[in-house]
XYZ file of C-alpha atoms in Angstrom:
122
model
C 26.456 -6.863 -99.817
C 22.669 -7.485 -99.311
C 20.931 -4.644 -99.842
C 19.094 -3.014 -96.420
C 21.476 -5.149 -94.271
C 21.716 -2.342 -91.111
C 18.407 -3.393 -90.100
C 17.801 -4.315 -86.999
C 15.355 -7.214 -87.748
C 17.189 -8.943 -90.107
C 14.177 -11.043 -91.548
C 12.830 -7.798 -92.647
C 15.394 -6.910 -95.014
C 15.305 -10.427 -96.951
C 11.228 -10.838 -96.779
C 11.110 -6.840 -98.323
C 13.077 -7.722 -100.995
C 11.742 -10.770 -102.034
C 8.047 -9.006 -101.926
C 9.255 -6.452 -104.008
C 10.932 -8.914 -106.093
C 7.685 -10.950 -106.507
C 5.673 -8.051 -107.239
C 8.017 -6.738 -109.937
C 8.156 -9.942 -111.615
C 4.196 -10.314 -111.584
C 4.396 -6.798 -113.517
C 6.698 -7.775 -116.303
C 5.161 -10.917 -116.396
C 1.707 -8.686 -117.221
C 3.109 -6.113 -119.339
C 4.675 -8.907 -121.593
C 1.587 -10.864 -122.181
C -0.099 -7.723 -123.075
C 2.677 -6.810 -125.905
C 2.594 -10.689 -126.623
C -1.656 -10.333 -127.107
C -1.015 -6.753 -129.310
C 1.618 -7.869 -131.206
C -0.231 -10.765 -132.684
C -3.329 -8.564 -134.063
C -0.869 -5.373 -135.288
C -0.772 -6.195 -139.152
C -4.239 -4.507 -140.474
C -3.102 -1.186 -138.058
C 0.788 -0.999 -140.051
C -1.347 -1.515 -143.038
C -3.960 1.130 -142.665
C -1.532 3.374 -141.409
C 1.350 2.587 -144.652
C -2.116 2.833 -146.766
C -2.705 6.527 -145.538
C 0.956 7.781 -145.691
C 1.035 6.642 -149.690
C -2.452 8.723 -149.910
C -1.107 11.870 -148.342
C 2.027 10.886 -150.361
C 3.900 10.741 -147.043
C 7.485 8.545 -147.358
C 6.357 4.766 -145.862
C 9.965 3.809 -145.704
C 9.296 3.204 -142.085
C 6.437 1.276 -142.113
C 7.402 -0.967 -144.829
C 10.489 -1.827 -142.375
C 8.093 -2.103 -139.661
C 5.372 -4.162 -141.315
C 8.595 -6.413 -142.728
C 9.583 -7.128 -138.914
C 5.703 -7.346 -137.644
C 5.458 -10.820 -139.682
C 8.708 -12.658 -137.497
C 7.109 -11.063 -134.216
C 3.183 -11.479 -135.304
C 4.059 -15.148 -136.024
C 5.953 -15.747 -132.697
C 3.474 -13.939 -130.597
C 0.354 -16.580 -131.696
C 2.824 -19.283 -130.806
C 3.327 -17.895 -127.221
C -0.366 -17.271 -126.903
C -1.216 -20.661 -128.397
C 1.298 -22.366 -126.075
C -0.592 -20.172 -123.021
C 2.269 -18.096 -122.367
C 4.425 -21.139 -121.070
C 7.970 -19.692 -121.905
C 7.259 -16.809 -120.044
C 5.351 -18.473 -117.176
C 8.322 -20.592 -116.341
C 11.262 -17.707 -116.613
C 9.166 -16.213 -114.413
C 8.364 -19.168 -112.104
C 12.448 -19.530 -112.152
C 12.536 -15.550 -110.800
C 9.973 -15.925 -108.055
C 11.856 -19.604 -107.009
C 15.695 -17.134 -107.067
C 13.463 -14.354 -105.071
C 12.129 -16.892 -102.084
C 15.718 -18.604 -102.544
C 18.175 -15.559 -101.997
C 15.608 -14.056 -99.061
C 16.301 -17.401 -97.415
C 19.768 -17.100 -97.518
C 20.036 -13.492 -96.802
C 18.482 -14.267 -93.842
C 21.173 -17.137 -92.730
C 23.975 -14.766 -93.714
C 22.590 -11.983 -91.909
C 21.744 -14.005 -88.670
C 25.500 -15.433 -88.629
C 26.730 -11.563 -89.408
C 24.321 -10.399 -86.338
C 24.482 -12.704 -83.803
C 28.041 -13.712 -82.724
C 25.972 -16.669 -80.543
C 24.480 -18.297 -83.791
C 27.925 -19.908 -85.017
C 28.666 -21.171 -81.645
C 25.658 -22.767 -81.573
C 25.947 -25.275 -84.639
């Protein structure tokens, strides 16, 4: 079923979705670089903070966990930045291409669904 189909324009349906497709994309795109860019730089914060749970003799179970698993991610976020992001940049280039690609066939479907004349006609 493609979604908004009972509309009576039925370019407007495909084209909406593929905007809104685009757009979210372009967000997680955004908010992942920005995790990417903090997650590179959070050792000295798990440290400082592990540092003042021992002083206030506060259990650092947690951190110690945390600061364990911030070395794997730390190291594979400077890669990504180093390579400029690329993995991400192309799963996303593949979403926006599968966005502009289903609109366009949403749009066939729907115009053979609508119009009983556009069959006849090939």
């Amino acid at each position: 079923m493609i979604p908004d189909s009972n509309v009576v324009n039925w370019i407007i349906s495909p084209a909406g979705n593929c905007v809104k497709y685009v757009a979210e994309e372009t967000f997680h795109a955004s908010i992942l670089h920005k995790a990417i860019i903090n997650f590179s730089g959070m050792t000295p914060f798990i440290q400082i903070a592990r540092q003042k749970f021992i002083e206030h003799g506060k259990d650092d179970t947690q951190l110690k966990i945390l600061q364990k698993e911030n070395e794997f991610l730390e190291q594979k976020a400077k890669e990504l930045i180093v390579s400029n992001f690329h993995s991400i940049n192309a799963h996303g280039l593949i979403g926006l291409w599968c966005a502009l690609e289903t609109a366009v066939e949403d749009t066939i479907v729907l115009i053979l669904i609508k119009d009983l004349g556009a069959i006849d006609s090939w």
